[in-house]
PDB file of C-alpha atoms in Angstrom:
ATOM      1  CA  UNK A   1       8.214 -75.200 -10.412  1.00 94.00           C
ATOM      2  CA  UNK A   2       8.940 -75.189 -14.366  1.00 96.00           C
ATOM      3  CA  UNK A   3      12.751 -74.745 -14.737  1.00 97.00           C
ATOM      4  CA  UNK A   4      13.646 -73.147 -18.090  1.00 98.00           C
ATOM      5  CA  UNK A   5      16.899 -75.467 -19.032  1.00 96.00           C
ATOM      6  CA  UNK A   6      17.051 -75.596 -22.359  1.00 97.00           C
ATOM      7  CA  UNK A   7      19.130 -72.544 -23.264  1.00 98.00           C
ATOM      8  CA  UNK A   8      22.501 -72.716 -24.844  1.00 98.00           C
ATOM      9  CA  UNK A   9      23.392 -69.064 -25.457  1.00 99.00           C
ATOM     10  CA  UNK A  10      22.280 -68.388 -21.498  1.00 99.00           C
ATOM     11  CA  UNK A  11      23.383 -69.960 -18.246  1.00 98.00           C
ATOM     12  CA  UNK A  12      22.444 -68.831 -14.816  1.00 98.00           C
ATOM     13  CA  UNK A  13      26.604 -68.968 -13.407  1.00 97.00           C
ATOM     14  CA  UNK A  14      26.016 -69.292  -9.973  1.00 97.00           C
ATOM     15  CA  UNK A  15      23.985 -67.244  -7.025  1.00 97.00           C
ATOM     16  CA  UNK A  16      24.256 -65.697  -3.516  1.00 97.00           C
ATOM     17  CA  UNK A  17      24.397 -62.846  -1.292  1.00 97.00           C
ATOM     18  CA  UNK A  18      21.704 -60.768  -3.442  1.00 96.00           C
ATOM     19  CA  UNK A  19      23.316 -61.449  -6.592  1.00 97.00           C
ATOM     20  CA  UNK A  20      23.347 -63.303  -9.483  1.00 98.00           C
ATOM     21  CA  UNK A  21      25.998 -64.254 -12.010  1.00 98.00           C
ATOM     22  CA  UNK A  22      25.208 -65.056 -16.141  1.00 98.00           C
ATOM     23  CA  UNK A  23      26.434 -65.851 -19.127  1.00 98.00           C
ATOM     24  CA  UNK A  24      24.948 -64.322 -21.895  1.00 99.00           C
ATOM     25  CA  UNK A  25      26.363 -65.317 -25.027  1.00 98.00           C
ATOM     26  CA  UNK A  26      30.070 -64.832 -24.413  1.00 98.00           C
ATOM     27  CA  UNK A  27      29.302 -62.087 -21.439  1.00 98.00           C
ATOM     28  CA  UNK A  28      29.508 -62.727 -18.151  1.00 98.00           C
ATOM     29  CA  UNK A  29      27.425 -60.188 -16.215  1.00 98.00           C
ATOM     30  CA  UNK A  30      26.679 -59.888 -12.374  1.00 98.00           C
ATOM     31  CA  UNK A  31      23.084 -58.028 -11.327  1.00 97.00           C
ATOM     32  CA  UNK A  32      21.782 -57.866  -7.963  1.00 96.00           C
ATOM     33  CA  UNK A  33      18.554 -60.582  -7.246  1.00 95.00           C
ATOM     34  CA  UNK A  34      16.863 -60.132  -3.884  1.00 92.00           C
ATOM     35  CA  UNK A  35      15.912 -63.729  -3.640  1.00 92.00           C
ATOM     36  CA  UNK A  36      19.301 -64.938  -3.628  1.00 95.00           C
ATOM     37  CA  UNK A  37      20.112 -64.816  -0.009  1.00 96.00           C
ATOM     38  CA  UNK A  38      22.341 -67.787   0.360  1.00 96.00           C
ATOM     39  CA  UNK A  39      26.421 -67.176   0.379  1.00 96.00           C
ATOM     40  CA  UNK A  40      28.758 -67.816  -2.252  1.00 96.00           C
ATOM     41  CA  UNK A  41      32.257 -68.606  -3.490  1.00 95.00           C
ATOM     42  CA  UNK A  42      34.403 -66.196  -4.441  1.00 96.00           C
ATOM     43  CA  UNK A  43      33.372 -64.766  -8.422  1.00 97.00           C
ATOM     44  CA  UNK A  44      36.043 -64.251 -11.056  1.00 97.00           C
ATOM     45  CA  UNK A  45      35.809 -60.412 -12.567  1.00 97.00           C
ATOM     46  CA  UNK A  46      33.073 -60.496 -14.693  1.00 98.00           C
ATOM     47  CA  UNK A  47      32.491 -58.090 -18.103  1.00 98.00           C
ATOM     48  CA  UNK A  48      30.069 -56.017 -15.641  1.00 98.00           C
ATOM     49  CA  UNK A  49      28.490 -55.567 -12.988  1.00 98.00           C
ATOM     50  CA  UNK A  50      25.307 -53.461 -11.961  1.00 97.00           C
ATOM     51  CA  UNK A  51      25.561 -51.491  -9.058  1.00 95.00           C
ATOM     52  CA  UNK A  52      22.851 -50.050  -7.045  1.00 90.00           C
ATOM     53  CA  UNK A  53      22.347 -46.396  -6.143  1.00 86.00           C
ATOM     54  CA  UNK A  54      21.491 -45.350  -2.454  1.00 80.00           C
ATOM     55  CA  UNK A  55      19.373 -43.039  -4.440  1.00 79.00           C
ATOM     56  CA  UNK A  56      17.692 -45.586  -6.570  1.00 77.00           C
ATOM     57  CA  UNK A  57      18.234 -47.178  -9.937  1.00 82.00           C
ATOM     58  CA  UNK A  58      21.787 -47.743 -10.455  1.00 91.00           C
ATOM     59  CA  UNK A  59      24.646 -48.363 -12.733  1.00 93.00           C
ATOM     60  CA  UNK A  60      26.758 -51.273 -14.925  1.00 96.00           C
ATOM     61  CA  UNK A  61      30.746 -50.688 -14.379  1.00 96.00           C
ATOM     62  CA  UNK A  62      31.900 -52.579 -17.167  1.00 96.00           C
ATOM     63  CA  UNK A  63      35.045 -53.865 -16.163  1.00 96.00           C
ATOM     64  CA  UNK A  64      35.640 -56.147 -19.864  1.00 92.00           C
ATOM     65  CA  UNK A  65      35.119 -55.633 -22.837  1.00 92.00           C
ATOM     66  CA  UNK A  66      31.310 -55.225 -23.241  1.00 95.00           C
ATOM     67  CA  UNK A  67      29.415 -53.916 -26.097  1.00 96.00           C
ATOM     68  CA  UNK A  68      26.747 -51.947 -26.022  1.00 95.00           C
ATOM     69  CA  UNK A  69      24.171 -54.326 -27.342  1.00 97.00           C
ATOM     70  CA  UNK A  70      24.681 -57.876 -28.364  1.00 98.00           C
ATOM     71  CA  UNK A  71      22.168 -60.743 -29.256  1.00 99.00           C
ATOM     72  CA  UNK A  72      21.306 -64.329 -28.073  1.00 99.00           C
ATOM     73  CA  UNK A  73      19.753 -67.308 -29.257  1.00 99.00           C
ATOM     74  CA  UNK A  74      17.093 -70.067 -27.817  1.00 99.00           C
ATOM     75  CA  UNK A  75      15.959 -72.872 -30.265  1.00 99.00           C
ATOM     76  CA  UNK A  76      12.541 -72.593 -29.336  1.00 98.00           C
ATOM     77  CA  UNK A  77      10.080 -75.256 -30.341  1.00 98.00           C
ATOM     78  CA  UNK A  78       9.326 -73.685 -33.353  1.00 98.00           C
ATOM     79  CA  UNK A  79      12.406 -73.164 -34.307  1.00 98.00           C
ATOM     80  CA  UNK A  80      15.371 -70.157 -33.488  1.00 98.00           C
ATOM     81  CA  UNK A  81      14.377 -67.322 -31.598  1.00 99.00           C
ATOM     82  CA  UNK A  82      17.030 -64.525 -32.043  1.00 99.00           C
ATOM     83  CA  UNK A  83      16.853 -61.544 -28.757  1.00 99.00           C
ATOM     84  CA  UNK A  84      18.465 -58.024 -28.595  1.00 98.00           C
ATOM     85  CA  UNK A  85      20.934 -58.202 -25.063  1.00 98.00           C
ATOM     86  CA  UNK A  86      21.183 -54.431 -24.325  1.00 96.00           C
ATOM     87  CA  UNK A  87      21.863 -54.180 -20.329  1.00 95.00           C
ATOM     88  CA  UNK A  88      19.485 -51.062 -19.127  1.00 88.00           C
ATOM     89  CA  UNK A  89      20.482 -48.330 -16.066  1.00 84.00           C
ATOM     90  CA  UNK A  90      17.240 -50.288 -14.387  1.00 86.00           C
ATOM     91  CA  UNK A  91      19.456 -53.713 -14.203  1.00 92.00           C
ATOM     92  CA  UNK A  92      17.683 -55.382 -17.221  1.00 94.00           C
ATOM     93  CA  UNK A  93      18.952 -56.948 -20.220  1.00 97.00           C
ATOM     94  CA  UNK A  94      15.716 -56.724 -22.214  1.00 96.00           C
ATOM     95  CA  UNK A  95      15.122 -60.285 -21.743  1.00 98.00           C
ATOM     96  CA  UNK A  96      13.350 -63.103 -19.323  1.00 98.00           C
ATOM     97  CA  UNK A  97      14.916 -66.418 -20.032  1.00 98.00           C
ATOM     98  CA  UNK A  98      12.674 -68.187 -17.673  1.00 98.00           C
ATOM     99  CA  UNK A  99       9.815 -67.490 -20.020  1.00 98.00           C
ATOM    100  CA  UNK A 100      11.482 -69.624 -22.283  1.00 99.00           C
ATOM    101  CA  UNK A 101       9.037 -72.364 -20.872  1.00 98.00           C
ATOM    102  CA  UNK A 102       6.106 -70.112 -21.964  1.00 99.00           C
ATOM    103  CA  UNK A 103       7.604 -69.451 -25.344  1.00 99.00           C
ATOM    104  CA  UNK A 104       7.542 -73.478 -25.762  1.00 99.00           C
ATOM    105  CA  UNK A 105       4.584 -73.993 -24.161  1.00 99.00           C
ATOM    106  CA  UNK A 106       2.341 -71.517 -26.567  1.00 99.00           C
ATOM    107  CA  UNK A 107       4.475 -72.175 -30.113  1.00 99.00           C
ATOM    108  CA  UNK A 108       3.716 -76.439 -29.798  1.00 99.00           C
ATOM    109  CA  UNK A 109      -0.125 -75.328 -28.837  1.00 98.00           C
ATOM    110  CA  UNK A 110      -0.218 -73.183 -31.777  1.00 99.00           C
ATOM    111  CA  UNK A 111       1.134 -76.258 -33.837  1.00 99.00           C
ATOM    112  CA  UNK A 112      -1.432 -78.333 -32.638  1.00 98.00           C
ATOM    113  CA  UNK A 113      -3.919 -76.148 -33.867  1.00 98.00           C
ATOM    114  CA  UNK A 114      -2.574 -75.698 -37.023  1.00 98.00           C
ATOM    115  CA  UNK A 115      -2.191 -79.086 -37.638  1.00 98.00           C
ATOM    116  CA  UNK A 116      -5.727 -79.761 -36.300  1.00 98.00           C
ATOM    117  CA  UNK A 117      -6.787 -77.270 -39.367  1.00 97.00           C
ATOM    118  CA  UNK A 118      -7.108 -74.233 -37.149  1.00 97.00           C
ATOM    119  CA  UNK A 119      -6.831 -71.219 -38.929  1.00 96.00           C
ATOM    120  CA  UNK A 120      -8.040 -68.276 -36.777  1.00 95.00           C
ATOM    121  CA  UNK A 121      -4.816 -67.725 -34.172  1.00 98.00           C
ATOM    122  CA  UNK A 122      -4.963 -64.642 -33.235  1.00 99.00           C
ATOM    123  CA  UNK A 123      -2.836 -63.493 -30.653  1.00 99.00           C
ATOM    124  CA  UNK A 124      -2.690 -60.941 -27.803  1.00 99.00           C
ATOM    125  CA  UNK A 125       0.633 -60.039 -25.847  1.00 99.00           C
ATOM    126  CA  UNK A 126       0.088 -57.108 -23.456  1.00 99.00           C
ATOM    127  CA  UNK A 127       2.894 -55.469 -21.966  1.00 97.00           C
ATOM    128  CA  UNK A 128       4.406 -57.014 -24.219  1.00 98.00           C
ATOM    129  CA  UNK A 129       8.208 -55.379 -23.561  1.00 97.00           C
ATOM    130  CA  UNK A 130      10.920 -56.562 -25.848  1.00 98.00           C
ATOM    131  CA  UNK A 131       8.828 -59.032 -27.886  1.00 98.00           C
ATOM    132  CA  UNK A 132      10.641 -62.024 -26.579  1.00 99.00           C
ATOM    133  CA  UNK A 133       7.027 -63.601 -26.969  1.00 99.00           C
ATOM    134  CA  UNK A 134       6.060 -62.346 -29.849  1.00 99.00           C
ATOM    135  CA  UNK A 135       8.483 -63.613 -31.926  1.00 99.00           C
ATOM    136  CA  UNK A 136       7.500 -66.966 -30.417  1.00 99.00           C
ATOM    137  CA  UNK A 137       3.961 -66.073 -31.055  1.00 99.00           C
ATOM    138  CA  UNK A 138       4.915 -65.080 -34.725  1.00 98.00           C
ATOM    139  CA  UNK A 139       7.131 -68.128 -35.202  1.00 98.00           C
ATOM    140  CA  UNK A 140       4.764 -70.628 -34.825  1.00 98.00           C
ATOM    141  CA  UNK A 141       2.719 -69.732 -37.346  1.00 98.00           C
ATOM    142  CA  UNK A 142      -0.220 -67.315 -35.820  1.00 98.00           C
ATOM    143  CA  UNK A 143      -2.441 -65.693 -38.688  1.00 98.00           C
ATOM    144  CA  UNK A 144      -1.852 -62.436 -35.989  1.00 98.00           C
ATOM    145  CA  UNK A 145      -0.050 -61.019 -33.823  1.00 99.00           C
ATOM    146  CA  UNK A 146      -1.067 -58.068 -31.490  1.00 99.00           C
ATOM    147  CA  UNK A 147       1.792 -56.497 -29.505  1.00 99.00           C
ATOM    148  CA  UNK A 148       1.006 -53.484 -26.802  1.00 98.00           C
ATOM    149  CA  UNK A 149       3.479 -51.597 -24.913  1.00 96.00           C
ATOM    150  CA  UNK A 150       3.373 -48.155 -23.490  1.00 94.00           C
ATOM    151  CA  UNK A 151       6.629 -47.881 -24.466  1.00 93.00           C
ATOM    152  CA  UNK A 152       7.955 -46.229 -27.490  1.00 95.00           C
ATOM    153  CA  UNK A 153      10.978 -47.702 -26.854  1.00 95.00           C
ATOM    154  CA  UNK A 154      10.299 -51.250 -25.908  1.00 96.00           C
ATOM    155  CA  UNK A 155       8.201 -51.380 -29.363  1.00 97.00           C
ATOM    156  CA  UNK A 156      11.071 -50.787 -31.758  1.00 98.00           C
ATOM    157  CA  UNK A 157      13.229 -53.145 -29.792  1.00 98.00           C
ATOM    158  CA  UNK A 158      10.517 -55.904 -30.556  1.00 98.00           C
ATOM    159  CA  UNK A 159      10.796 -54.787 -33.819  1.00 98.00           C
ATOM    160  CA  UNK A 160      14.210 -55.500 -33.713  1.00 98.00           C
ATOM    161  CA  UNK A 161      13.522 -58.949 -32.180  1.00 98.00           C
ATOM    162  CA  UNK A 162      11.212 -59.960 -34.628  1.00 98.00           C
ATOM    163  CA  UNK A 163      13.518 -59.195 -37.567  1.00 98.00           C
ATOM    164  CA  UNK A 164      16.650 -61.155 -36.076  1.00 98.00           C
ATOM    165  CA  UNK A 165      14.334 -64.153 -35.516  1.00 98.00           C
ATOM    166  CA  UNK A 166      13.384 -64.453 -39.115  1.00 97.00           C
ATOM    167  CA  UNK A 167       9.637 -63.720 -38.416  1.00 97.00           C
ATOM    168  CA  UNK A 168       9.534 -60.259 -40.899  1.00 93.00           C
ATOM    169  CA  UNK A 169       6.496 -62.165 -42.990  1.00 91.00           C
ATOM    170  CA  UNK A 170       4.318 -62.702 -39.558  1.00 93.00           C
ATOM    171  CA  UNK A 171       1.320 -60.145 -39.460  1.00 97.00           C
ATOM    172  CA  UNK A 172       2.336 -58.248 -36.339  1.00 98.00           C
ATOM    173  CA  UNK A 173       0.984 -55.522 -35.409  1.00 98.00           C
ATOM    174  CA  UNK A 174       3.124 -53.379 -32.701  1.00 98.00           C
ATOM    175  CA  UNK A 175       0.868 -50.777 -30.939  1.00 98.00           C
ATOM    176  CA  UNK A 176       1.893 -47.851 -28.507  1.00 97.00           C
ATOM    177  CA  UNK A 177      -0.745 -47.464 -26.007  1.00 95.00           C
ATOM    178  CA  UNK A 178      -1.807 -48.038 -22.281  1.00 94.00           C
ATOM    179  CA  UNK A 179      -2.890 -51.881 -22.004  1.00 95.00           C
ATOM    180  CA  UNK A 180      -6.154 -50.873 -19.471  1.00 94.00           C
ATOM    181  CA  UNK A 181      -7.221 -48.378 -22.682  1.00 95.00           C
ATOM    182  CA  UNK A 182      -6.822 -50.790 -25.019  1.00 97.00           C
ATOM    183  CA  UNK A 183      -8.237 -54.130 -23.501  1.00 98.00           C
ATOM    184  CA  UNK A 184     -10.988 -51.870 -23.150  1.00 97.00           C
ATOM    185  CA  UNK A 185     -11.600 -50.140 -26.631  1.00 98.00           C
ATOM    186  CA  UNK A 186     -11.043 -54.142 -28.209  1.00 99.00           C
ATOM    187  CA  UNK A 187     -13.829 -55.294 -25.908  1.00 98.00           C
ATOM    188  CA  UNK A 188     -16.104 -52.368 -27.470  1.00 98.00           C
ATOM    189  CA  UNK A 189     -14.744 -53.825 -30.920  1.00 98.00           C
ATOM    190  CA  UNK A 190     -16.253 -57.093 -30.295  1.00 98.00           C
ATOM    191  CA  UNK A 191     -12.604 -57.957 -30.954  1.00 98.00           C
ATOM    192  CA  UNK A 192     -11.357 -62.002 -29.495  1.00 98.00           C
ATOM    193  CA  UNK A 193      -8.216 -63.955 -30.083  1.00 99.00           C
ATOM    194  CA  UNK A 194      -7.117 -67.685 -29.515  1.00 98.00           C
ATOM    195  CA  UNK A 195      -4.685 -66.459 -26.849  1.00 98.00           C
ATOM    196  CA  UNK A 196      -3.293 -63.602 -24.649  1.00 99.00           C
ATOM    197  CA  UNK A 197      -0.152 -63.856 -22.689  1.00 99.00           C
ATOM    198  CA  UNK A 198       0.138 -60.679 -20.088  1.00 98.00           C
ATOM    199  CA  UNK A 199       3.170 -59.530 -18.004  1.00 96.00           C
ATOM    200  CA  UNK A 200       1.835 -56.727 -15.982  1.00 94.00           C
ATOM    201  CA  UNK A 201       4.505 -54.789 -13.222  1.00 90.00           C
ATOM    202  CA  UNK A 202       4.209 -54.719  -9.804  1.00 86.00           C
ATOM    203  CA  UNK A 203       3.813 -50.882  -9.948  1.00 82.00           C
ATOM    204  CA  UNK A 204       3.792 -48.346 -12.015  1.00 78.00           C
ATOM    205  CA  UNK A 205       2.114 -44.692 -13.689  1.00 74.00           C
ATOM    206  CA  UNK A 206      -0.409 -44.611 -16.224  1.00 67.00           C
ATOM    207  CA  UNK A 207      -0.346 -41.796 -19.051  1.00 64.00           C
ATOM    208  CA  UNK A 208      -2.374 -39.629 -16.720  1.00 71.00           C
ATOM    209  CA  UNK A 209      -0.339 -40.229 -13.759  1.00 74.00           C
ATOM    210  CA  UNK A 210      -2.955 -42.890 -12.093  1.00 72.00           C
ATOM    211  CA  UNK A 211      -0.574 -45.229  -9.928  1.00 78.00           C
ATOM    212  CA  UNK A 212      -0.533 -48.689 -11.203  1.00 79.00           C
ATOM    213  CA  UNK A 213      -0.514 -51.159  -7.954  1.00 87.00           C
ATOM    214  CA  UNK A 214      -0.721 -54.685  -9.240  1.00 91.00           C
ATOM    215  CA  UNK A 215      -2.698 -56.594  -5.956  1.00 90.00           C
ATOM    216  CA  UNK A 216      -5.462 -53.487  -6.916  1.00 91.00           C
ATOM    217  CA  UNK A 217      -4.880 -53.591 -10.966  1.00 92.00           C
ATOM    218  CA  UNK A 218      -5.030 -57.287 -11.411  1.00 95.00           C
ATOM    219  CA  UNK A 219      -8.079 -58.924 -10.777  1.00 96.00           C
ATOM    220  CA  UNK A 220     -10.450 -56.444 -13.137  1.00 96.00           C
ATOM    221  CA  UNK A 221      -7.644 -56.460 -15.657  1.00 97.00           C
ATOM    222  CA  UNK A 222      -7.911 -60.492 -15.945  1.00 97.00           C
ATOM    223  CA  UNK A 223     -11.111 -60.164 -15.740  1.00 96.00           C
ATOM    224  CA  UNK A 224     -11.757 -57.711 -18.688  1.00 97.00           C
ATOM    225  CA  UNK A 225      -8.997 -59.750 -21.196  1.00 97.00           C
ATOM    226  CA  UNK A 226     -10.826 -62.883 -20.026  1.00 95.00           C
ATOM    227  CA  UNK A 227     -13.428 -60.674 -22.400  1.00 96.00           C
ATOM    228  CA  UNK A 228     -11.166 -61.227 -25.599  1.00 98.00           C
ATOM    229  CA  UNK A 229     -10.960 -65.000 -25.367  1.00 97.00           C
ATOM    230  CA  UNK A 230     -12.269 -66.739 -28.528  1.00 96.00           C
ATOM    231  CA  UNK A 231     -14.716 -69.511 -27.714  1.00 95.00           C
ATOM    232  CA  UNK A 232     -11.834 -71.566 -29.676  1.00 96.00           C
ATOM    233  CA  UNK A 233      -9.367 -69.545 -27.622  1.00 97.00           C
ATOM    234  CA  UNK A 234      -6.037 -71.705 -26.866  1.00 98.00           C
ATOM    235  CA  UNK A 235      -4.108 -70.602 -23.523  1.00 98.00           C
ATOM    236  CA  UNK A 236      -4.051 -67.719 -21.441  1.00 98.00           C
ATOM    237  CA  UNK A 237      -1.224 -66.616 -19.467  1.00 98.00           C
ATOM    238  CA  UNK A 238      -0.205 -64.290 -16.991  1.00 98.00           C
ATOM    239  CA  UNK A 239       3.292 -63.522 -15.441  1.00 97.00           C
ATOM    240  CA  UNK A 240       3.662 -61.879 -11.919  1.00 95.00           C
ATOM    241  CA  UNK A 241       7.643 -60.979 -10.928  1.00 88.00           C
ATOM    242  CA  UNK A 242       8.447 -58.658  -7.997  1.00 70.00           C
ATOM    243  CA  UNK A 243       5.047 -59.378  -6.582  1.00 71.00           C
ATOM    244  CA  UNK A 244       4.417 -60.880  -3.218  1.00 81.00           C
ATOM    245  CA  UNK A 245       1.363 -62.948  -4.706  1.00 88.00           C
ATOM    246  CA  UNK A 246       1.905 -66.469  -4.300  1.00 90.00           C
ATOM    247  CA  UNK A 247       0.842 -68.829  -7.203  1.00 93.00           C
ATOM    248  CA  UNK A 248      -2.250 -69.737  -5.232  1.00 94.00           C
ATOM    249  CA  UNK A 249      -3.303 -66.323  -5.675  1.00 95.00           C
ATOM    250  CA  UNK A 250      -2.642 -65.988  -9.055  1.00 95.00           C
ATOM    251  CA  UNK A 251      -4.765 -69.333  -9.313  1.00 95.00           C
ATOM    252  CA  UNK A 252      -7.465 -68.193  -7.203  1.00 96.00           C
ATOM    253  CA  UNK A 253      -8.007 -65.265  -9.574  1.00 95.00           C
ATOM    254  CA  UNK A 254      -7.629 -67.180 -13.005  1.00 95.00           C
ATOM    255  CA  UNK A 255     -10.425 -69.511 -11.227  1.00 94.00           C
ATOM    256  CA  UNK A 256     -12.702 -66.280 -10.452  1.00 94.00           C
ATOM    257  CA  UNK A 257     -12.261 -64.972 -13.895  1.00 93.00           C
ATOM    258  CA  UNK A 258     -12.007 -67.452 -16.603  1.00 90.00           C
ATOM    259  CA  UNK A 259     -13.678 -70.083 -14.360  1.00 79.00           C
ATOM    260  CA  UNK A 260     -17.073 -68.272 -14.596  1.00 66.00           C
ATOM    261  CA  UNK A 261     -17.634 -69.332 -18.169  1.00 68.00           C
ATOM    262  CA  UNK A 262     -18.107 -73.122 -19.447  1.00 61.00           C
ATOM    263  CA  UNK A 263     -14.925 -73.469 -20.995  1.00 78.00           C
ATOM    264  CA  UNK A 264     -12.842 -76.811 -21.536  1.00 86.00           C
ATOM    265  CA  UNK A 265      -9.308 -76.407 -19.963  1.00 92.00           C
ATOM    266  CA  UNK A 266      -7.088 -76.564 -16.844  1.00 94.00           C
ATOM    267  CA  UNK A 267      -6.276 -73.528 -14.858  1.00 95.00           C
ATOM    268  CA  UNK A 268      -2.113 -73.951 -13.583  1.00 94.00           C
ATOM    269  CA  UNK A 269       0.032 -71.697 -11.357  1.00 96.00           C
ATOM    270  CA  UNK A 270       3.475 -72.120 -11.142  1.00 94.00           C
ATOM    271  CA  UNK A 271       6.741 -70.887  -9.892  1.00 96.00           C
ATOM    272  CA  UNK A 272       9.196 -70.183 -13.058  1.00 97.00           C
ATOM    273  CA  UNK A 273      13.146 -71.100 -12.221  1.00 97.00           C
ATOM    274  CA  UNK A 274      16.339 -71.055 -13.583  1.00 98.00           C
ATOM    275  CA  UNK A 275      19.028 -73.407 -13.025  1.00 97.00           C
ATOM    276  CA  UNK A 276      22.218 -72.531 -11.459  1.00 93.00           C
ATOM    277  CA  UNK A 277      25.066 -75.279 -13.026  1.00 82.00           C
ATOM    278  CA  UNK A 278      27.500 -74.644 -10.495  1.00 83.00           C
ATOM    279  CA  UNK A 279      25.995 -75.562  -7.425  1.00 88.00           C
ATOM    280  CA  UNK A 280      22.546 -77.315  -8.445  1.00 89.00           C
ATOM    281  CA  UNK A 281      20.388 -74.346  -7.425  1.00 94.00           C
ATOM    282  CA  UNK A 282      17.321 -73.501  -8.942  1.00 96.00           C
ATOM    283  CA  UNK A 283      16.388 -69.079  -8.742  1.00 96.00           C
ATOM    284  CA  UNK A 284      12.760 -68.348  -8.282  1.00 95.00           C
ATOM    285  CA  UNK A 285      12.106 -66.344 -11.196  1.00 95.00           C
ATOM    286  CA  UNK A 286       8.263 -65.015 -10.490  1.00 94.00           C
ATOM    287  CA  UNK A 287       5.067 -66.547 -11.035  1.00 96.00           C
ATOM    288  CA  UNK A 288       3.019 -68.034 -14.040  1.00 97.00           C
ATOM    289  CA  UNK A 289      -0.351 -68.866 -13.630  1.00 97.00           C
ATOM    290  CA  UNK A 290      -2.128 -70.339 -16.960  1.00 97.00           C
ATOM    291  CA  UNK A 291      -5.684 -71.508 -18.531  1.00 97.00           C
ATOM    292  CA  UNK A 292      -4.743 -74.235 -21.063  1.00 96.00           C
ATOM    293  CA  UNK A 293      -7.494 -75.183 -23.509  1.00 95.00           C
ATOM    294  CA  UNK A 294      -7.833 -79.188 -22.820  1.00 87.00           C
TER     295      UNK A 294
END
């Protein structure tokens, strides 16, 4: 497991009975985490706490004084990465700070390149969300950025992101589309990049209405991106949450995909976690499986 402990402006409070309690900046809010099945202590109030419906989705009852939206820092690699905190009605905050370790992970191998004389970085972040990686992408130095989201929404929240982390010079280019469409329209392009970092859901609807299941979406998905990869292509990662594929799955497929073609590099798959300070406990935060250029 990779353990994402190097935030200052987050901390993972403590964890039980389906719940989880953080600090985010100077908010403390509780959200409900299924793998968190263990008891715990009694909680002082926090600023809010989401609440499940019987009907589905759910609700924050802010019980402090909470803002609307707030923002957070992580001194990435590269240098300060600066995120939007918005808590959503679907429990979210707009941010995974377990991917912190991924945000690290592809900023120093963009360095390396760089400082190897590597000028062609080009890189691909599908469902891409918030941004969180793009800025990290953008921040390190990458001659471009691609960001795809179906989201019209989620785009101009990266936007946000990338402004707040001082990355308004980076060539990013934010596109509103449906990732399947788009992999496969830049495969017609001839179009490649030096890495692509993907965090497909576990279900969902397409712009048609097509149902999105991820154990039937994954495998041609991977291998169609596996398409883009530059033969001086860097990393490629993938990020599985609310899944039950285990990292040897995720490994299996990487192997079955990129594995096919003579490439030099390491295929990984590992659990993600976040430390709890309280009580030593380490959450499960979903899956990363990666092909690392050696």
């Amino acid at each position: 497991m990779q353990i994402a402990n190097h935030w200052k402006d987050f901390e993972l409070l403590d964890t039980g009975l389906g719940m989880k309690r953080e600090r985010w900046g100077k908010y403390i809010l509780e959200r409900p985490d299924p793998q968190a099945i263990w008891p715990h202590d009694p909680w002082a109030r926090p600023d809010a706490r989401y609440i499940r419906s019987d009907r589905g989705g759910g609700n924050w009852d802010i019980l402090g004084r909470l803002p609307q939206q707030w923002t957070v820092s992580y001194d990435s690699v590269a240098g300060r990465l600066t995120f939007v905190i918005n808590p959503t009605g679907f429990k979210h905050t707009g941010l995974f700070p377990e991917q912190a370790v991924n945000w690290d992970l592809m900023e120093q191998k963009i360095l390396n390149a760089r400082a190897a004389g590597q000028t062609e970085l080009r890189m691909l972040n599908l469902f891409a969300y918030t941004g969180a990686a793009t800025c990290a992408l953008a921040k390190a130095g990458a001659s471009e950025v691609v960001h795809v989201d179906a989201s019209k929404g989620m785009v101009a929240k990266a936007k946000d992101n990338i402004h707040l982390s001082g990355c308004d010079q980076a060539y990013v280019r934010f596109i509103v589309d449906d990732v399947q469409k788009f992999v496969r329209r830049e495969i017609r392009r001839g179009r490649q990049y030096e890495g692509i970092i993907l965090d497909p859901p576990a279900y969902g609807r397409g712009p048609s209405g097509e149902l999105w299941q991820l154990e039937d979406a994954l495998y041609p998905l991977l291998d169609e991106c596996r398409q883009l990869l530059s033969p001086s292509a860097l990393f490629f990662i993938v990020n599985v949450y609310a899944s039950n594929l285990a990292p040897g799955v995720i490994k299996t497929l990487l192997q079955l995909t990129l594995g096919q073609e003579a490439r030099q590099g390491v295929i990984d798959c590992q659990e993600l976690g976040l430390p709890s300070n309280q009580r030593g406990i380490v959450l499960p935060c979903g899956v990363s499986g990666r092909w690392l250029a050696s």
